[in-house]
Short mmCIF file of C-alpha atoms in Angstrom, two decimals:
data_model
loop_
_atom_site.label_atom_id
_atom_site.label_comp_id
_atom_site.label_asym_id
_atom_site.label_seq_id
_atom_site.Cartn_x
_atom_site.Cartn_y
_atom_site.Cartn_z
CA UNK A 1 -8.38 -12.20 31.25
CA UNK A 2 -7.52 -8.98 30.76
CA UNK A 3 -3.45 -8.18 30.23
CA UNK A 4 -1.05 -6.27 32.86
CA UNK A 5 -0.07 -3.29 31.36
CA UNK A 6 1.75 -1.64 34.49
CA UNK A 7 4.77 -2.48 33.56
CA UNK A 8 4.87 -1.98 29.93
CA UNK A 9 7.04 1.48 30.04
CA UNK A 10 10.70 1.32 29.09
CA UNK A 11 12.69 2.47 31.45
CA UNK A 12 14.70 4.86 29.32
CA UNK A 13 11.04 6.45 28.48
CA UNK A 14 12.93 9.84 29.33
CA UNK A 15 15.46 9.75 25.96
CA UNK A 16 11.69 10.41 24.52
CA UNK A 17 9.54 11.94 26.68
CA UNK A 18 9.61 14.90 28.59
CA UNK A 19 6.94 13.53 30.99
CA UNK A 20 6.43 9.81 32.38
CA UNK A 21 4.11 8.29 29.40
CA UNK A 22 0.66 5.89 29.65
CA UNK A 23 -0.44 3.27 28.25
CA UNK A 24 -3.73 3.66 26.61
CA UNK A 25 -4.73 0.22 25.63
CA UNK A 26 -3.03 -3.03 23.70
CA UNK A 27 -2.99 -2.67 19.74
CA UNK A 28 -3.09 -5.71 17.78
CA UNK A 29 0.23 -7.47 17.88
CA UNK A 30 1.34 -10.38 16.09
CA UNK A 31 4.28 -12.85 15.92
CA UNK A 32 7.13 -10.53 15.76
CA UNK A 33 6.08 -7.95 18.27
CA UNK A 34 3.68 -6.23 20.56
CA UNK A 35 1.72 -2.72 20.34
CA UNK A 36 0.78 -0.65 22.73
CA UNK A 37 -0.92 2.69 22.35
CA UNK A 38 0.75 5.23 24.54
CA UNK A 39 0.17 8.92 25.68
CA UNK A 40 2.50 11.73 26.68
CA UNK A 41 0.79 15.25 27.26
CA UNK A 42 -0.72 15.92 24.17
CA UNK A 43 0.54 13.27 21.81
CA UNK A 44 -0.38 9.57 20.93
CA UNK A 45 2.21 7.07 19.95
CA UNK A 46 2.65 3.50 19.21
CA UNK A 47 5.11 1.45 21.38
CA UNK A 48 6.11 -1.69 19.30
CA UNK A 49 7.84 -4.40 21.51
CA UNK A 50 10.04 -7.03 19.69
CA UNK A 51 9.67 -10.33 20.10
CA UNK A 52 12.75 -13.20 20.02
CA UNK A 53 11.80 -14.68 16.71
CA UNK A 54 12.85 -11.20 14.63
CA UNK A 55 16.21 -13.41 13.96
CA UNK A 56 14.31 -16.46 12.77
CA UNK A 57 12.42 -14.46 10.54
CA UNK A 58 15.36 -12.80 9.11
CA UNK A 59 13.94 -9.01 10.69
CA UNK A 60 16.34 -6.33 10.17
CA UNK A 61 15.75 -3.74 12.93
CA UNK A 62 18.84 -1.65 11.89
CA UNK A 63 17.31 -1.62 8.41
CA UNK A 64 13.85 -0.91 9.28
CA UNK A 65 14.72 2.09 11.51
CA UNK A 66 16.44 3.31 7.98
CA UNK A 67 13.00 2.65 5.91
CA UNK A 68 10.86 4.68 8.79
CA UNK A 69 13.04 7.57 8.29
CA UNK A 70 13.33 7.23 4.95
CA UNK A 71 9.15 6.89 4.51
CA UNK A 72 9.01 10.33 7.12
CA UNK A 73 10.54 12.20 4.78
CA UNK A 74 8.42 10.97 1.88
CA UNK A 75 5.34 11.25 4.08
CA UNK A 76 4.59 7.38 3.62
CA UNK A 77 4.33 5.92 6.81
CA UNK A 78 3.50 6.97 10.96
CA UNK A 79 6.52 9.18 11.48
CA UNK A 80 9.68 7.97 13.46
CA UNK A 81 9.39 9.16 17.04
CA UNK A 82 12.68 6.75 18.59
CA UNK A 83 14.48 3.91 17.95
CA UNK A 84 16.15 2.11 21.09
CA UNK A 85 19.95 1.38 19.76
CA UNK A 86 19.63 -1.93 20.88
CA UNK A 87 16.30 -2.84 18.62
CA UNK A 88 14.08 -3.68 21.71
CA UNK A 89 11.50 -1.59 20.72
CA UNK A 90 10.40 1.62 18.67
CA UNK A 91 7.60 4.38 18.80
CA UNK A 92 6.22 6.24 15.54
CA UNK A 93 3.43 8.74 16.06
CA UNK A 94 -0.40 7.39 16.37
CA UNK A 95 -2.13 7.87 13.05
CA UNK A 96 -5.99 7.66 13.66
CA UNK A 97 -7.86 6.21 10.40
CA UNK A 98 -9.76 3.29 9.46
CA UNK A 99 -8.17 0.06 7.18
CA UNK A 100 -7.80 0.77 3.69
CA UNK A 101 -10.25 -0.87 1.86
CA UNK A 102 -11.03 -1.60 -2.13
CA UNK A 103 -14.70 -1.12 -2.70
CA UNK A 104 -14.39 2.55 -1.32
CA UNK A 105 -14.39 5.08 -4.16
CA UNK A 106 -10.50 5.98 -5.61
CA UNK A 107 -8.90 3.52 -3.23
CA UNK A 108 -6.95 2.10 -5.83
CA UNK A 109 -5.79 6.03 -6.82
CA UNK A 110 -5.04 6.33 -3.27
CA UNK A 111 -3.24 3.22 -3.16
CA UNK A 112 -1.16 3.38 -6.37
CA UNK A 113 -0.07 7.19 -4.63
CA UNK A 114 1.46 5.50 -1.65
CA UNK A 115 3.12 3.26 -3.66
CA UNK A 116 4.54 6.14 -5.45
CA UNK A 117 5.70 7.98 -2.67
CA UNK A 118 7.06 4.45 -0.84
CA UNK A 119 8.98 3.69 -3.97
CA UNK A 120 10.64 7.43 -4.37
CA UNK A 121 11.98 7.32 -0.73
CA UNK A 122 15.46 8.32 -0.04
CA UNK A 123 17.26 4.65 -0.24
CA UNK A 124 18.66 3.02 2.40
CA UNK A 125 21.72 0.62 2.95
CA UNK A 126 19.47 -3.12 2.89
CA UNK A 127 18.34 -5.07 -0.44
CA UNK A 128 15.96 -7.98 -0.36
CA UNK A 129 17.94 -10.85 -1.29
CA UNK A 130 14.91 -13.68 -2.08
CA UNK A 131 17.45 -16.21 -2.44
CA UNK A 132 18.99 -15.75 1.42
CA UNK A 133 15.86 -14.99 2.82
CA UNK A 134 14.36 -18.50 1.43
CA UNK A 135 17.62 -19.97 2.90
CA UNK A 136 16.93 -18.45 6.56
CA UNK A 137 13.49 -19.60 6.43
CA UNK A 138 13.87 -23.26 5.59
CA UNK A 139 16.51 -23.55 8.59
CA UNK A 140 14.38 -22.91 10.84
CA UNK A 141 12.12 -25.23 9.87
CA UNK A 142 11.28 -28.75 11.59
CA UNK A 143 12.57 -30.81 8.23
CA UNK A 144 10.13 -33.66 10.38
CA UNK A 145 6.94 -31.86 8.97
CA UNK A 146 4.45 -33.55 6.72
CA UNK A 147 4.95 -30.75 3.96
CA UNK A 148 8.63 -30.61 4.25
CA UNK A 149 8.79 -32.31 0.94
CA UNK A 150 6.56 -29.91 -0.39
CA UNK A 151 9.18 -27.50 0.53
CA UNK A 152 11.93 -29.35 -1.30
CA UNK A 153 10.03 -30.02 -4.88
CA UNK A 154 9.12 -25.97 -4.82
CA UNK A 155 12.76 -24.78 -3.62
CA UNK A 156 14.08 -27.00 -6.82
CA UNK A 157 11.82 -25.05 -9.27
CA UNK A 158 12.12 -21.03 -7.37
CA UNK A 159 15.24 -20.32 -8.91
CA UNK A 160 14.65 -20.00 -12.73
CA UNK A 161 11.27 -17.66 -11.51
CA UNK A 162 13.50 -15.41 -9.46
CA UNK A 163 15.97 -14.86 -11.84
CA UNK A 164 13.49 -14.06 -14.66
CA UNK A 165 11.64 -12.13 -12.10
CA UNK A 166 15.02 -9.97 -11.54
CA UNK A 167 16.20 -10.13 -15.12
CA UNK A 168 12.82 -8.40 -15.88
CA UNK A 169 13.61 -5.72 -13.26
CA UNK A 170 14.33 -2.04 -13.07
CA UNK A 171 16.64 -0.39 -10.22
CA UNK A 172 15.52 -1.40 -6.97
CA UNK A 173 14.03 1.31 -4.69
CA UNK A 174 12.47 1.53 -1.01
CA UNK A 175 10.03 -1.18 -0.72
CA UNK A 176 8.01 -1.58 2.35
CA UNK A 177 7.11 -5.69 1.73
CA UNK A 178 4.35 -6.41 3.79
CA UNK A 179 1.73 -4.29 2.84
CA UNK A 180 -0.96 -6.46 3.97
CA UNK A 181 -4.84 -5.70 5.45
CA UNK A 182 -3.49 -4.47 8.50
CA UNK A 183 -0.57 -1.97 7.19
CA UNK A 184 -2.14 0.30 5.58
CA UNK A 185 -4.11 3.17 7.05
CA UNK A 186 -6.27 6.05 6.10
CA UNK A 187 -6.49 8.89 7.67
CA UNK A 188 -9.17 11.31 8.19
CA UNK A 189 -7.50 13.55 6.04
CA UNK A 190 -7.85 10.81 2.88
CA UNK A 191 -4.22 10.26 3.01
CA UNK A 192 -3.16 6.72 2.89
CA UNK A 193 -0.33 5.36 5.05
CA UNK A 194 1.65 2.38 5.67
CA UNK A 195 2.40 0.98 9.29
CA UNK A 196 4.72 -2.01 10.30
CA UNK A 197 8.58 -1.71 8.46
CA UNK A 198 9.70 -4.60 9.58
CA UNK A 199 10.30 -6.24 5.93
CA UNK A 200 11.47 -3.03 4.55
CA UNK A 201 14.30 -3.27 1.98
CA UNK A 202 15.53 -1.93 -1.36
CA UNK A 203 13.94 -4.36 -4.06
CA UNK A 204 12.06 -4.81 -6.58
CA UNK A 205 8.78 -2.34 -6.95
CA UNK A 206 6.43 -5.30 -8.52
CA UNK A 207 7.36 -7.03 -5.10
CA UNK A 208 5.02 -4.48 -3.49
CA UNK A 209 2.45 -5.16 -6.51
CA UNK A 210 2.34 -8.47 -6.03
CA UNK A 211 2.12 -8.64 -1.95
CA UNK A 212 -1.14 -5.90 -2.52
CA UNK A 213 -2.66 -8.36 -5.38
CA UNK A 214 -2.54 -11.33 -3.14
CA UNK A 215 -3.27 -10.00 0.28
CA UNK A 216 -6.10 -8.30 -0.75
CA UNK A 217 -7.55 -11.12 -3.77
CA UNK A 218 -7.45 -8.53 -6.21
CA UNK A 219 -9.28 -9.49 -9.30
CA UNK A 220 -7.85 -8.96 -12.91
CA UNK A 221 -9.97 -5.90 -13.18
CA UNK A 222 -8.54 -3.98 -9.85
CA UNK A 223 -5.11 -5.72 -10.49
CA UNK A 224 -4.75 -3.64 -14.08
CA UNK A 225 -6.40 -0.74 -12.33
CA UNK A 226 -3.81 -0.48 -10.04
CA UNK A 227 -1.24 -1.44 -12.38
CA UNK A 228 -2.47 1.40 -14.52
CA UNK A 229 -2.58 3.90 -11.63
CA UNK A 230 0.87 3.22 -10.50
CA UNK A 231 2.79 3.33 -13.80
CA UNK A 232 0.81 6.01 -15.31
CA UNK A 233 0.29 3.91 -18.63
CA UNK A 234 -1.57 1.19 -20.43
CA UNK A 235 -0.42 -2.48 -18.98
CA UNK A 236 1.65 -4.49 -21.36
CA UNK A 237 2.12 -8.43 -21.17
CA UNK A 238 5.13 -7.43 -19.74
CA UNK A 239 4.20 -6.12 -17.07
CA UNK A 240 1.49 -8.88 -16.06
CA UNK A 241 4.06 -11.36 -16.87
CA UNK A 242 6.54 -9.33 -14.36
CA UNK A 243 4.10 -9.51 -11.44
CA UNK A 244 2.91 -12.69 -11.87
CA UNK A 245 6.45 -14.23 -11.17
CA UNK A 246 6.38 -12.14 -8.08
CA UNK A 247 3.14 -13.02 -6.71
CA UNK A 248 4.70 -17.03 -7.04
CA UNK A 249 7.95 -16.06 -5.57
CA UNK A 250 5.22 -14.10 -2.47
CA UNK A 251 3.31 -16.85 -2.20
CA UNK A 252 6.09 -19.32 -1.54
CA UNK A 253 7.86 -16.62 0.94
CA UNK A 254 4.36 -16.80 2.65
CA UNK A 255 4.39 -20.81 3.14
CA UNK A 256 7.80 -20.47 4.22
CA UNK A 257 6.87 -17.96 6.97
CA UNK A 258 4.30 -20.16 8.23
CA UNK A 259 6.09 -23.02 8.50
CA UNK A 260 9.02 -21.08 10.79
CA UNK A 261 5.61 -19.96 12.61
CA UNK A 262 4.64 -23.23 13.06
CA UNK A 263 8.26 -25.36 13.94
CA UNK A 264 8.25 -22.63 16.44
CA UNK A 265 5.40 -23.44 18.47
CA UNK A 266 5.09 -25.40 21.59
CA UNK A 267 1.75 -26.85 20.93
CA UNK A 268 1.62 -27.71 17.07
CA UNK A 269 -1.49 -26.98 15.49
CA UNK A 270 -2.28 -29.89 13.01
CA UNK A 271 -4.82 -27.65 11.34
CA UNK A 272 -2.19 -25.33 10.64
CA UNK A 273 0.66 -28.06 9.36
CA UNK A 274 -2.28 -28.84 7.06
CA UNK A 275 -3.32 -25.49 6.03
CA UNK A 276 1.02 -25.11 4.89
CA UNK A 277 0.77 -28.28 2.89
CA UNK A 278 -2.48 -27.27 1.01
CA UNK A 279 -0.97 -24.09 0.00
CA UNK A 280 2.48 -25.64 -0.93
CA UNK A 281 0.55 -28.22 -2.93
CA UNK A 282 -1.49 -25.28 -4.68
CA UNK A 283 1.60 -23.25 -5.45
CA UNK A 284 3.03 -26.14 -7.10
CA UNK A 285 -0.20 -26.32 -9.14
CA UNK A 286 0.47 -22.60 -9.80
CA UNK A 287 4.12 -23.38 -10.82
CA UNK A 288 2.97 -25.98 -13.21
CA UNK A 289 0.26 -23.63 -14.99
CA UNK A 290 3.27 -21.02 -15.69
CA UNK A 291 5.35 -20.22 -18.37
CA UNK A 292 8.41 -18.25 -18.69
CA UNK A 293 8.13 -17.69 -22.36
#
């Protein structure tokens, strides 16, 4: 069944655009918003709808309009076309381009340049606290679940990581936090962008490392490529010490934003409640295996 688009349109359209816009077709959407691609005389744009869960998740909307216009000027990300004050929605231009992908010649080049451009945005006023975000998560979560417990046993062994993963840390700088399959874009003109703000904070650059390692199963080889790429220098244990901390603190972020996913649904998927548990149980495994000496 096909979706009713009529209506899709703010009415304040006119604060930006001179002419009444159209919408083109649906873009892919997910669980904090819908996209629409939209068309005013000669110019594309993507209308991104919020959804009521942004507060569950712990989405900053002031804070992400800061990190688009902070990645404009650094030529990181769709460009900032308007903001509604009141955070219902948002348009950035249309970028036309095809998903990044790893087996394509340079992509990790291309990559590790985005990150470099990301990371030397002008700052903006929000840091990524891990410690409150983990807090908002877990209250929004049915404590009733099967893998609640799960929960508990890894939120008693997070803290030591995340304060060796900070105490190992630089100055924090613009990260965008959710660079996943679907953020990042390249355009025709082999210039790589990121899409989707909505985690953006100041943080922690080997945050960004380790959300690219494990979104896109990057193997040891690409993972010191990149490494290499980005920092312009030979990888010390350091450094692969430094992101692997991160990609545990990720990966229980991750289970975390499932489960809100999840306690938030009318119809619980069991599949799903046991898809959370496997990959709390795993992380645990991964917890186990590492050492912070």
């Amino acid at each position: 069944m096909s979706q009713d688009l009529s209506n899709i349109i703010p009415n304040d359209w006119h604060h930006w655009s001179k002419a009444r816009p159209t919408v083109v077709r649906a873009l892919a959407g997910g669980l904090t918003n819908n996209a629409f691609l939209v068309e005013s005389a000669d110019q594309r744009m993507v209308l991104r709808i919020n959804s009521s869960i942004s507060d569950q998740l712990n989405l900053d909307r002031a804070a992400e309009q800061q990190a688009l216009q902070a990645a404009t000027y650094s030529d990181s990300c769709a460009p900032l076309v308007y903001c509604d004050p009141h955070y219902r929605y948002l348009l950035t231009r249309y970028i036309e381009g095809t998903p990044w992908d790893k087996n394509v010649a340079h992509s990790l080049e291309k990559l590790a340049d985005l990150l470099r451009r990301i990371h030397g945005s002008p700052a903006i006023d929000a840091q990524l606290n891990i410690g409150e975000k983990i807090s908002s998560y877990r209250q929004f979560i049915d404590k009733r679940a099967s893998y609640f417990h799960l929960l508990d046993t890894l939120q008693e062994k997070l803290p030591q990581l995340i304060d060796a993963a900070y105490r190992m840390g630089d100055e924090f700088c613009l990260c965008h936090n959710d660079l996943t399959v679907g953020n990042l874009i390249w355009a025709p003109s082999d210039k790589l962008y990121a899409i989707d703000w909505e985690y953006a904070a100041m943080g922690d650059k080997f945050y960004d490392l380790a959300v690219l390692v494990e979104e896109h199963n990057l193997n040891q080889r690409e993972q010191n490529s990149l490494l290499e790429c980005y920092l312009n220098r030979t990888v010390s244990p350091e450094d692969n010490q430094r992101l692997g901390l991160w990609r545990l603190i990720y990966g229980y972020l991750c289970i975390l934003w499932h489960g809100v996913q999840w306690s938030n649904q009318t119809q619980r998927s069991p599949e799903q409640g046991r898809y959370i548990g496997k990959k709390a149980q795993q992380l645990l495994k991964g917890l186990s295996a590492h050492s912070l000496s």
